[in-house]
Amino acid sequence: MDRTAQLTAHATPYDAPSALRARAARVLDANWTGGSTVPSRSLYPHQWSWDSAFIAIGLRHVSPLRAQTELETLLAAQWADGRVPHIVFNPSVPLGAYFPGPDFWRSSTAGHPAGAPRTVQTSGIVQPPVHALAAWLVHRADPGLSRARGFLARVYPRLAAWHRYLLRCRDLGGGGLVSVVHPWEQGMDNSPCWDMPLARITPAPTRSFRRADLDHGAPEDRPTDLDYGRYVRLAVDYRDARYADGQGEFAVEDPSFNALLIASEHALAQIAAELGARAAARRARAERLTSALVKRLWSPESGMFLCRDVRGGGLIPERGVTGLVPLLLPTLPRELVTTLVRTLTGPHFGLGGATRLVPSYDLLGEAFDPHRYWRGPAWFNTSWLVERGLRRHGERAPADTLRSAVLELAEATDFAEYVDPYTGEACGATGFGWTAALALDLHQEPLDRPA
Protein backbone atom coordinates (compact mmCIF):
# COMPACT_ATOMS: atom_id res chain seq x y z
CA MET A 1 0.00 0.00 0.00
CA ASP A 2 1.48 3.38 -0.97
CA ARG A 3 1.63 6.35 1.45
CA THR A 4 -1.50 8.08 0.02
CA ALA A 5 -3.59 4.93 0.25
CA GLN A 6 -2.20 4.24 3.71
CA LEU A 7 -3.28 7.64 5.02
CA THR A 8 -6.69 7.37 3.34
CA ALA A 9 -7.24 3.97 4.92
CA HIS A 10 -6.72 5.51 8.34
CA ALA A 11 -8.91 8.57 7.79
CA THR A 12 -12.01 7.15 9.48
CA PRO A 13 -12.28 7.16 13.29
CA TYR A 14 -11.32 3.95 15.03
CA ASP A 15 -13.89 2.37 17.34
CA ALA A 16 -11.93 0.30 19.85
CA PRO A 17 -13.48 -3.11 20.39
CA SER A 18 -14.18 -4.27 23.92
CA ALA A 19 -11.42 -6.86 23.42
CA LEU A 20 -8.86 -4.05 23.70
CA ARG A 21 -9.85 -3.50 27.32
CA ALA A 22 -9.30 -7.15 28.15
CA ARG A 23 -5.97 -7.30 26.32
CA ALA A 24 -4.69 -4.12 27.97
CA ALA A 25 -5.73 -5.40 31.39
CA ARG A 26 -3.84 -8.66 30.73
CA VAL A 27 -0.65 -6.69 30.00
CA LEU A 28 -1.00 -4.83 33.29
CA ASP A 29 -1.66 -8.10 35.12
CA ALA A 30 1.42 -9.69 33.56
CA ASN A 31 3.60 -6.72 34.59
CA TRP A 32 2.21 -6.51 38.15
CA THR A 33 4.70 -7.48 40.89
CA GLY A 34 2.38 -7.38 43.89
CA GLY A 35 2.95 -3.75 44.83
CA SER A 36 3.75 -2.03 41.55
CA THR A 37 3.88 -2.54 37.79
CA VAL A 38 7.08 -2.86 35.76
CA PRO A 39 7.16 -1.06 32.39
CA SER A 40 8.49 -4.20 30.69
CA ARG A 41 9.43 -7.60 32.10
CA SER A 42 12.48 -7.79 29.84
CA LEU A 43 13.89 -4.31 29.33
CA TYR A 44 12.72 -2.43 32.46
CA PRO A 45 12.31 -4.90 35.37
CA HIS A 46 12.00 -2.35 38.21
CA GLN A 47 9.51 0.39 39.16
CA TRP A 48 9.86 3.64 37.21
CA SER A 49 8.47 6.90 38.56
CA TRP A 50 6.50 8.48 35.72
CA ASP A 51 5.67 5.07 34.29
CA SER A 52 3.89 4.23 37.53
CA ALA A 53 1.92 7.47 37.38
CA PHE A 54 0.71 6.74 33.85
CA ILE A 55 0.05 3.11 34.73
CA ALA A 56 -2.06 4.16 37.72
CA ILE A 57 -4.16 6.35 35.41
CA GLY A 58 -5.06 3.27 33.38
CA LEU A 59 -5.31 0.87 36.30
CA ARG A 60 -8.03 3.00 37.88
CA HIS A 61 -10.45 1.62 35.29
CA VAL A 62 -9.90 -2.03 36.25
CA SER A 63 -8.75 -1.84 39.88
CA PRO A 64 -8.81 1.49 41.73
CA LEU A 65 -7.21 -0.28 44.71
CA ARG A 66 -4.25 -1.42 42.64
CA ALA A 67 -3.95 2.06 41.13
CA GLN A 68 -3.76 3.56 44.62
CA THR A 69 -1.23 0.93 45.68
CA GLU A 70 0.92 1.71 42.62
CA LEU A 71 1.35 5.32 43.72
CA GLU A 72 1.68 4.47 47.41
CA THR A 73 4.51 2.01 46.67
CA LEU A 74 6.40 4.61 44.67
CA LEU A 75 5.94 7.35 47.26
CA ALA A 76 7.11 5.03 50.04
CA ALA A 77 10.58 5.29 48.45
CA GLN A 78 10.60 9.11 48.61
CA TRP A 79 13.74 10.74 50.01
CA ALA A 80 13.60 12.97 53.07
CA ASP A 81 14.44 16.04 50.96
CA GLY A 82 11.22 15.40 49.00
CA ARG A 83 12.57 13.97 45.76
CA VAL A 84 10.77 10.99 44.24
CA PRO A 85 13.48 8.80 42.66
CA HIS A 86 13.14 7.77 39.04
CA ILE A 87 13.73 4.05 39.80
CA VAL A 88 12.79 1.95 42.82
CA PHE A 89 14.80 -1.26 42.56
CA ASN A 90 13.31 -4.70 43.03
CA PRO A 91 15.80 -6.65 45.18
CA SER A 92 14.78 -9.95 43.56
CA VAL A 93 16.10 -8.82 40.14
CA PRO A 94 19.75 -9.81 39.50
CA LEU A 95 22.18 -6.88 39.53
CA GLY A 96 23.26 -7.39 35.94
CA ALA A 97 19.72 -7.36 34.53
CA TYR A 98 19.61 -3.57 34.31
CA PHE A 99 22.25 -0.85 34.17
CA PRO A 100 22.67 1.46 36.00
CA GLY A 101 21.56 -0.69 38.93
CA PRO A 102 21.49 -0.13 42.69
CA ASP A 103 25.23 -0.83 42.98
CA PHE A 104 25.84 2.14 40.65
CA TRP A 105 23.54 4.67 42.33
CA ARG A 106 24.48 3.72 45.96
CA SER A 107 21.45 5.57 47.23
CA SER A 108 21.69 4.46 50.86
CA THR A 109 25.27 5.78 51.17
CA ALA A 110 25.76 8.54 48.59
CA GLY A 111 22.16 9.67 49.12
CA HIS A 112 22.35 9.69 52.91
CA PRO A 113 22.81 13.49 53.21
CA ALA A 114 19.62 14.00 51.16
CA GLY A 115 17.68 11.47 53.21
CA ALA A 116 17.57 8.47 50.88
CA PRO A 117 15.61 5.60 52.48
CA ARG A 118 17.54 2.79 54.16
CA THR A 119 15.06 0.01 53.50
CA VAL A 120 14.89 0.24 49.70
CA GLN A 121 17.44 0.97 46.98
CA THR A 122 16.67 3.69 44.44
CA SER A 123 18.31 5.86 41.84
CA GLY A 124 19.27 9.42 42.80
CA ILE A 125 17.70 11.38 39.95
CA VAL A 126 14.01 12.11 39.36
CA GLN A 127 11.42 12.02 36.57
CA PRO A 128 8.57 14.32 35.49
CA PRO A 129 6.12 15.19 38.32
CA VAL A 130 2.89 13.81 36.87
CA HIS A 131 2.05 12.05 40.15
CA ALA A 132 -0.44 14.49 41.68
CA LEU A 133 -2.46 14.50 38.47
CA ALA A 134 -2.44 10.70 38.57
CA ALA A 135 -3.48 10.66 42.24
CA TRP A 136 -6.41 12.97 41.57
CA LEU A 137 -7.63 10.89 38.62
CA VAL A 138 -7.27 7.69 40.66
CA HIS A 139 -9.30 9.22 43.48
CA ARG A 140 -12.07 10.23 41.08
CA ALA A 141 -12.33 6.66 39.76
CA ASP A 142 -13.70 5.47 43.14
CA PRO A 143 -14.06 8.32 45.65
CA GLY A 144 -15.73 6.03 48.19
CA LEU A 145 -12.81 3.61 48.28
CA SER A 146 -10.33 6.49 48.27
CA ARG A 147 -11.98 8.16 51.25
CA ALA A 148 -12.39 4.89 53.14
CA ARG A 149 -8.67 4.16 52.77
CA GLY A 150 -7.60 7.76 53.43
CA PHE A 151 -5.74 7.65 50.14
CA LEU A 152 -5.55 11.38 49.43
CA ALA A 153 -4.84 12.25 53.06
CA ARG A 154 -1.82 9.93 52.99
CA VAL A 155 -0.35 10.89 49.64
CA TYR A 156 -1.00 14.63 49.80
CA PRO A 157 1.88 15.47 52.22
CA ARG A 158 4.30 13.41 50.12
CA LEU A 159 3.18 15.05 46.88
CA ALA A 160 3.45 18.50 48.47
CA ALA A 161 6.99 17.69 49.64
CA TRP A 162 7.87 16.48 46.13
CA HIS A 163 6.76 19.77 44.58
CA ARG A 164 8.49 21.73 47.34
CA TYR A 165 11.80 19.97 46.58
CA LEU A 166 11.56 20.82 42.88
CA LEU A 167 10.62 24.46 43.44
CA ARG A 168 13.22 25.09 46.14
CA CYS A 169 16.17 23.03 44.92
CA ARG A 170 15.85 22.96 41.14
CA ASP A 171 15.27 26.62 40.17
CA LEU A 172 18.82 26.66 38.82
CA GLY A 173 18.11 29.34 36.22
CA GLY A 174 16.64 31.78 38.75
CA GLY A 175 13.53 32.44 36.67
CA GLY A 176 11.04 30.36 38.63
CA LEU A 177 11.15 27.21 36.48
CA VAL A 178 12.53 23.80 37.42
CA SER A 179 15.69 22.44 35.78
CA VAL A 180 16.56 18.83 35.05
CA VAL A 181 20.15 17.84 35.78
CA HIS A 182 20.25 14.72 33.62
CA PRO A 183 18.48 13.80 30.34
CA TRP A 184 17.01 10.72 32.04
CA GLU A 185 15.12 13.01 34.42
CA GLN A 186 13.03 14.54 31.67
CA GLY A 187 11.98 11.08 30.48
CA MET A 188 12.72 11.70 26.78
CA ASP A 189 16.22 10.40 27.31
CA ASN A 190 17.85 10.60 23.90
CA SER A 191 16.12 13.67 22.43
CA PRO A 192 18.15 15.91 20.09
CA CYS A 193 17.08 18.72 22.43
CA TRP A 194 19.91 17.54 24.71
CA ASP A 195 22.64 17.39 22.06
CA MET A 196 23.88 20.94 22.56
CA PRO A 197 24.25 20.88 26.38
CA LEU A 198 25.49 17.27 26.29
CA ALA A 199 28.30 18.18 23.89
CA ARG A 200 30.10 19.88 26.80
CA ILE A 201 30.18 16.65 28.84
CA THR A 202 33.25 14.40 28.73
CA PRO A 203 31.90 10.86 28.34
CA ALA A 204 32.78 8.05 30.72
CA PRO A 205 34.97 5.42 29.03
CA THR A 206 32.88 2.66 27.44
CA ARG A 207 34.93 0.06 29.33
CA SER A 208 33.63 1.48 32.62
CA PHE A 209 30.04 0.29 32.09
CA ARG A 210 28.07 -2.50 30.41
CA ARG A 211 24.86 -1.57 28.60
CA ALA A 212 22.21 -4.13 29.53
CA ASP A 213 19.72 -2.35 27.26
CA LEU A 214 21.47 -3.75 24.17
CA ASP A 215 20.60 -7.28 25.32
CA HIS A 216 16.95 -6.48 24.55
CA GLY A 217 17.00 -3.70 21.94
CA ALA A 218 18.65 -3.22 18.54
CA PRO A 219 21.72 -0.93 18.75
CA GLU A 220 20.38 1.20 15.86
CA ASP A 221 17.25 1.95 17.92
CA ARG A 222 19.07 2.84 21.15
CA PRO A 223 21.30 5.76 22.22
CA THR A 224 24.84 5.65 20.84
CA ASP A 225 27.76 4.60 23.05
CA LEU A 226 29.02 8.21 22.98
CA ASP A 227 25.73 9.57 24.30
CA TYR A 228 25.46 6.78 26.85
CA GLY A 229 28.97 7.58 28.08
CA ARG A 230 27.85 11.16 28.68
CA TYR A 231 24.76 9.96 30.56
CA VAL A 232 26.97 7.82 32.78
CA ARG A 233 29.42 10.67 33.40
CA LEU A 234 26.62 13.00 34.51
CA ALA A 235 25.16 10.36 36.82
CA VAL A 236 28.55 9.53 38.35
CA ASP A 237 29.30 13.21 38.99
CA TYR A 238 25.88 13.74 40.62
CA ARG A 239 26.31 10.63 42.78
CA ASP A 240 29.84 11.61 43.81
CA ALA A 241 28.53 15.05 44.81
CA ARG A 242 26.15 13.11 47.10
CA TYR A 243 23.17 14.21 45.03
CA ALA A 244 23.57 17.88 45.90
CA ASP A 245 21.79 20.12 43.39
CA GLY A 246 23.21 23.03 41.45
CA GLN A 247 26.79 21.84 40.94
CA GLY A 248 26.62 19.89 37.67
CA GLU A 249 27.48 20.93 34.12
CA PHE A 250 24.04 19.98 32.77
CA ALA A 251 20.96 22.00 33.71
CA VAL A 252 18.03 22.46 31.33
CA GLU A 253 14.62 24.04 31.78
CA ASP A 254 12.31 21.71 29.90
CA PRO A 255 8.75 22.63 28.77
CA SER A 256 7.20 19.21 29.38
CA PHE A 257 8.71 18.74 32.85
CA ASN A 258 7.50 22.15 33.93
CA ALA A 259 4.08 21.76 32.29
CA LEU A 260 3.55 18.49 34.17
CA LEU A 261 4.55 20.22 37.40
CA ILE A 262 1.97 22.94 36.70
CA ALA A 263 -0.73 20.40 35.81
CA SER A 264 0.04 18.52 39.02
CA GLU A 265 -0.01 21.77 41.00
CA HIS A 266 -3.56 22.32 39.72
CA ALA A 267 -4.34 18.73 40.76
CA LEU A 268 -2.86 19.35 44.23
CA ALA A 269 -5.21 22.31 44.56
CA GLN A 270 -8.14 19.97 43.84
CA ILE A 271 -6.81 17.43 46.32
CA ALA A 272 -6.40 20.13 48.96
CA ALA A 273 -10.00 21.27 48.42
CA GLU A 274 -11.22 17.67 48.71
CA LEU A 275 -9.38 17.39 52.04
CA GLY A 276 -10.81 20.67 53.32
CA ALA A 277 -7.47 22.50 53.08
CA ARG A 278 -6.74 25.84 51.43
CA ALA A 279 -6.23 25.53 47.68
CA ALA A 280 -5.87 29.17 46.62
CA ALA A 281 -2.09 29.32 47.12
CA ARG A 282 -1.58 26.29 44.88
CA ARG A 283 -3.74 27.74 42.12
CA ALA A 284 -1.80 31.01 42.35
CA ARG A 285 1.48 29.11 42.16
CA ALA A 286 0.29 27.26 39.06
CA GLU A 287 -0.54 30.61 37.45
CA ARG A 288 2.90 32.04 38.30
CA LEU A 289 4.60 28.97 36.85
CA THR A 290 2.51 29.20 33.68
CA SER A 291 3.58 32.82 33.24
CA ALA A 292 7.23 31.89 33.80
CA LEU A 293 6.94 29.06 31.28
CA VAL A 294 5.63 31.43 28.61
CA LYS A 295 8.18 34.11 29.43
CA ARG A 296 11.24 31.84 29.46
CA LEU A 297 10.48 29.02 27.01
CA TRP A 298 7.99 30.25 24.39
CA SER A 299 9.50 30.79 20.94
CA PRO A 300 7.25 32.68 18.48
CA GLU A 301 9.68 31.90 15.66
CA SER A 302 9.46 28.15 16.29
CA GLY A 303 5.73 28.19 16.99
CA MET A 304 6.19 26.20 20.20
CA PHE A 305 8.03 25.97 23.52
CA LEU A 306 11.77 25.21 23.50
CA CYS A 307 14.23 23.98 26.12
CA ARG A 308 16.55 26.49 27.79
CA ASP A 309 20.20 25.58 28.42
CA VAL A 310 20.79 27.12 31.84
CA ARG A 311 24.56 26.58 31.79
CA GLY A 312 25.08 27.66 28.18
CA GLY A 313 22.41 30.34 28.11
CA GLY A 314 19.60 30.74 25.64
CA LEU A 315 16.95 28.56 24.06
CA ILE A 316 17.94 25.33 22.33
CA PRO A 317 16.76 25.55 18.68
CA GLU A 318 15.37 22.01 18.42
CA ARG A 319 11.68 21.16 18.10
CA GLY A 320 10.78 18.20 20.31
CA VAL A 321 7.42 16.87 21.44
CA THR A 322 8.30 18.32 24.84
CA GLY A 323 7.40 21.75 23.43
CA LEU A 324 3.82 20.65 22.66
CA VAL A 325 2.98 19.18 26.09
CA PRO A 326 2.12 22.61 27.61
CA LEU A 327 -1.19 22.29 25.74
CA LEU A 328 -2.21 20.58 28.99
CA LEU A 329 -2.32 23.86 30.84
CA PRO A 330 -5.80 25.32 31.42
CA THR A 331 -4.80 29.01 31.36
CA LEU A 332 -2.42 28.93 28.42
CA PRO A 333 -3.22 32.01 26.28
CA ARG A 334 -5.52 31.17 23.39
CA GLU A 335 -3.14 32.56 20.77
CA LEU A 336 -0.43 30.16 21.98
CA VAL A 337 -2.88 27.24 21.84
CA THR A 338 -3.75 28.14 18.25
CA THR A 339 -0.08 28.33 17.29
CA LEU A 340 0.73 25.00 18.99
CA VAL A 341 -2.10 23.25 17.13
CA ARG A 342 -0.82 24.73 13.87
CA THR A 343 2.70 23.44 14.65
CA LEU A 344 1.37 20.03 15.68
CA THR A 345 -0.55 19.54 12.44
CA GLY A 346 2.00 21.29 10.20
CA PRO A 347 5.09 19.92 8.46
CA HIS A 348 7.25 19.67 11.58
CA PHE A 349 5.03 17.05 13.29
CA GLY A 350 2.49 16.19 10.59
CA LEU A 351 -0.27 14.96 12.88
CA GLY A 352 -3.33 13.82 10.96
CA GLY A 353 -1.43 13.84 7.68
CA ALA A 354 2.02 12.31 7.45
CA THR A 355 1.92 10.86 10.96
CA ARG A 356 -0.56 8.93 13.10
CA LEU A 357 0.83 9.66 16.57
CA VAL A 358 2.89 12.68 17.63
CA PRO A 359 6.56 12.23 16.64
CA SER A 360 9.05 12.74 19.43
CA TYR A 361 11.11 15.10 17.27
CA ASP A 362 10.80 17.45 14.30
CA LEU A 363 10.23 15.53 11.06
CA LEU A 364 12.32 18.16 9.27
CA GLY A 365 15.13 18.24 11.83
CA GLU A 366 18.63 17.15 10.86
CA ALA A 367 18.75 14.62 13.71
CA PHE A 368 15.40 13.00 12.88
CA ASP A 369 15.44 9.19 12.92
CA PRO A 370 12.09 7.34 12.81
CA HIS A 371 13.39 4.44 14.93
CA ARG A 372 16.10 5.74 17.26
CA TYR A 373 15.02 6.27 20.86
CA TRP A 374 13.26 9.68 21.27
CA ARG A 375 14.86 11.06 18.09
CA GLY A 376 11.73 10.67 15.97
CA PRO A 377 9.59 7.67 17.02
CA ALA A 378 6.13 8.31 18.44
CA TRP A 379 5.38 7.39 22.04
CA PHE A 380 1.97 6.65 23.48
CA ASN A 381 2.36 8.65 26.69
CA THR A 382 3.23 11.90 24.94
CA SER A 383 0.35 11.39 22.50
CA TRP A 384 -1.92 10.85 25.52
CA LEU A 385 -0.72 14.14 27.01
CA VAL A 386 -1.22 16.04 23.77
CA GLU A 387 -4.68 14.50 23.29
CA ARG A 388 -5.63 15.63 26.78
CA GLY A 389 -4.36 19.13 26.05
CA LEU A 390 -6.25 19.37 22.76
CA ARG A 391 -9.45 18.26 24.46
CA ARG A 392 -8.95 20.73 27.30
CA HIS A 393 -8.89 23.63 24.84
CA GLY A 394 -11.87 22.46 22.79
CA GLU A 395 -9.82 21.14 19.86
CA ARG A 396 -12.12 18.16 19.53
CA ALA A 397 -11.39 17.07 15.93
CA PRO A 398 -7.62 16.59 16.31
CA ALA A 399 -8.18 15.13 19.79
CA ASP A 400 -10.60 12.53 18.42
CA THR A 401 -8.23 11.67 15.57
CA LEU A 402 -5.34 11.23 17.98
CA ARG A 403 -7.41 9.14 20.39
CA SER A 404 -8.43 6.81 17.57
CA ALA A 405 -4.83 6.43 16.42
CA VAL A 406 -3.58 5.62 19.95
CA LEU A 407 -6.21 2.92 20.37
CA GLU A 408 -5.69 1.38 16.96
CA LEU A 409 -1.89 1.33 17.08
CA ALA A 410 -1.71 0.17 20.70
CA GLU A 411 -3.74 -2.90 19.82
CA ALA A 412 -2.12 -3.51 16.42
CA THR A 413 1.42 -3.44 17.87
CA ASP A 414 0.67 -5.57 20.96
CA PHE A 415 1.09 -2.47 23.13
CA ALA A 416 4.52 -1.49 21.83
CA GLU A 417 6.87 0.79 23.72
CA TYR A 418 6.93 3.20 20.76
CA VAL A 419 6.30 3.19 17.00
CA ASP A 420 7.61 4.51 13.71
CA PRO A 421 5.65 7.79 13.33
CA TYR A 422 5.01 7.23 9.61
CA THR A 423 4.13 3.53 9.42
CA GLY A 424 3.07 2.67 12.97
CA GLU A 425 5.61 -0.18 13.01
CA ALA A 426 6.31 -1.43 16.55
CA CYS A 427 9.67 -0.49 18.10
CA GLY A 428 11.24 -1.37 21.44
CA ALA A 429 9.50 -3.70 23.87
CA THR A 430 5.96 -5.02 23.48
CA GLY A 431 3.51 -5.55 26.32
CA PHE A 432 4.62 -2.13 27.55
CA GLY A 433 2.98 -0.92 30.76
CA TRP A 434 2.04 2.67 30.04
CA THR A 435 0.95 1.88 26.48
CA ALA A 436 -1.58 -0.63 27.81
CA ALA A 437 -2.63 1.67 30.66
CA LEU A 438 -3.17 4.77 28.54
CA ALA A 439 -4.97 2.84 25.80
CA LEU A 440 -7.22 1.53 28.56
CA ASP A 441 -7.82 5.10 29.73
CA LEU A 442 -8.65 6.35 26.23
CA HIS A 443 -10.85 3.30 25.62
CA GLN A 444 -13.22 4.71 28.23
CA GLU A 445 -15.64 7.40 27.12
CA PRO A 446 -13.77 10.72 27.37
CA LEU A 447 -16.30 12.21 29.77
CA ASP A 448 -13.88 12.66 32.66
CA ARG A 449 -11.20 14.29 30.53
CA PRO A 450 -11.09 18.06 30.26
CA ALA A 451 -13.62 19.51 27.80
mmCIF file of N, CA and C in Angstrom, residues 25 33 54 65 71 102 155 186 223 294 300 304-305 309 323 337 344 349-350 373-374 411 450:
data_model
loop_
_atom_site.group_PDB
_atom_site.id
_atom_site.type_symbol
_atom_site.label_atom_id
_atom_site.label_comp_id
_atom_site.label_asym_id
_atom_site.label_seq_id
_atom_site.Cartn_x
_atom_site.Cartn_y
_atom_site.Cartn_z
ATOM 1 N N ALA A 25 -5.719 -4.967 29.992
ATOM 2 C CA ALA A 25 -5.730 -5.403 31.389
ATOM 3 C C ALA A 25 -4.806 -6.598 31.595
ATOM 4 N N THR A 33 3.767 -6.759 40.020
ATOM 5 C CA THR A 33 4.704 -7.477 40.888
ATOM 6 C C THR A 33 4.150 -7.720 42.288
ATOM 7 N N PHE A 54 1.544 7.022 35.011
ATOM 8 C CA PHE A 54 0.708 6.741 33.846
ATOM 9 C C PHE A 54 -0.018 5.402 33.994
ATOM 10 N N LEU A 65 -8.076 0.066 43.569
ATOM 11 C CA LEU A 65 -7.210 -0.276 44.708
ATOM 12 C C LEU A 65 -5.775 -0.483 44.242
ATOM 13 N N LEU A 71 0.803 4.027 43.316
ATOM 14 C CA LEU A 71 1.349 5.320 43.715
ATOM 15 C C LEU A 71 1.889 5.286 45.136
ATOM 16 N N PRO A 102 21.329 -0.699 41.348
ATOM 17 C CA PRO A 102 21.494 -0.127 42.690
ATOM 18 C C PRO A 102 22.945 -0.009 43.125
ATOM 19 N N VAL A 155 -1.309 10.524 50.685
ATOM 20 C CA VAL A 155 -0.348 10.885 49.637
ATOM 21 C C VAL A 155 -0.147 12.390 49.514
ATOM 22 N N GLN A 186 14.120 13.987 32.453
ATOM 23 C CA GLN A 186 13.028 14.544 31.672
ATOM 24 C C GLN A 186 12.180 13.441 31.065
ATOM 25 N N PRO A 223 20.283 4.707 22.209
ATOM 26 C CA PRO A 223 21.296 5.762 22.220
ATOM 27 C C PRO A 223 22.670 5.216 21.811
ATOM 28 N N VAL A 294 5.820 30.650 29.846
ATOM 29 C CA VAL A 294 5.629 31.429 28.614
ATOM 30 C C VAL A 294 6.778 32.429 28.441
ATOM 31 N N PRO A 300 8.172 32.347 19.581
ATOM 32 C CA PRO A 300 7.251 32.677 18.484
ATOM 33 C C PRO A 300 7.777 32.221 17.125
ATOM 34 N N MET A 304 6.344 27.155 19.103
ATOM 35 C CA MET A 304 6.193 26.205 20.199
ATOM 36 C C MET A 304 7.159 26.567 21.330
ATOM 37 N N PHE A 305 7.110 25.792 22.399
ATOM 38 C CA PHE A 305 8.025 25.966 23.519
ATOM 39 C C PHE A 305 9.331 25.229 23.219
ATOM 40 N N ASP A 309 18.935 26.072 27.865
ATOM 41 C CA ASP A 309 20.197 25.585 28.416
ATOM 42 C C ASP A 309 20.657 26.573 29.483
ATOM 43 N N GLY A 323 7.902 20.387 23.598
ATOM 44 C CA GLY A 323 7.396 21.746 23.427
ATOM 45 C C GLY A 323 5.925 21.836 23.110
ATOM 46 N N VAL A 337 -2.214 28.505 22.148
ATOM 47 C CA VAL A 337 -2.878 27.235 21.836
ATOM 48 C C VAL A 337 -3.048 27.100 20.326
ATOM 49 N N LEU A 344 1.621 21.462 15.529
ATOM 50 C CA LEU A 344 1.366 20.028 15.678
ATOM 51 C C LEU A 344 0.896 19.398 14.368
ATOM 52 N N PHE A 349 5.510 18.228 12.560
ATOM 53 C CA PHE A 349 5.026 17.051 13.290
ATOM 54 C C PHE A 349 3.987 16.255 12.491
ATOM 55 N N GLY A 350 3.307 16.885 11.578
ATOM 56 C CA GLY A 350 2.494 16.191 10.594
ATOM 57 C C GLY A 350 1.297 15.427 11.112
ATOM 58 N N TYR A 373 15.599 5.879 19.588
ATOM 59 C CA TYR A 373 15.021 6.275 20.860
ATOM 60 C C TYR A 373 14.867 7.790 21.017
ATOM 61 N N TRP A 374 13.630 8.285 21.029
ATOM 62 C CA TRP A 374 13.258 9.675 21.271
ATOM 63 C C TRP A 374 13.808 10.666 20.233
ATOM 64 N N GLU A 411 -3.290 -1.524 20.007
ATOM 65 C CA GLU A 411 -3.742 -2.901 19.820
ATOM 66 C C GLU A 411 -2.973 -3.592 18.697
ATOM 67 N N PRO A 450 -10.709 16.652 30.361
ATOM 68 C CA PRO A 450 -11.093 18.055 30.261
ATOM 69 C C PRO A 450 -11.797 18.357 28.944
#
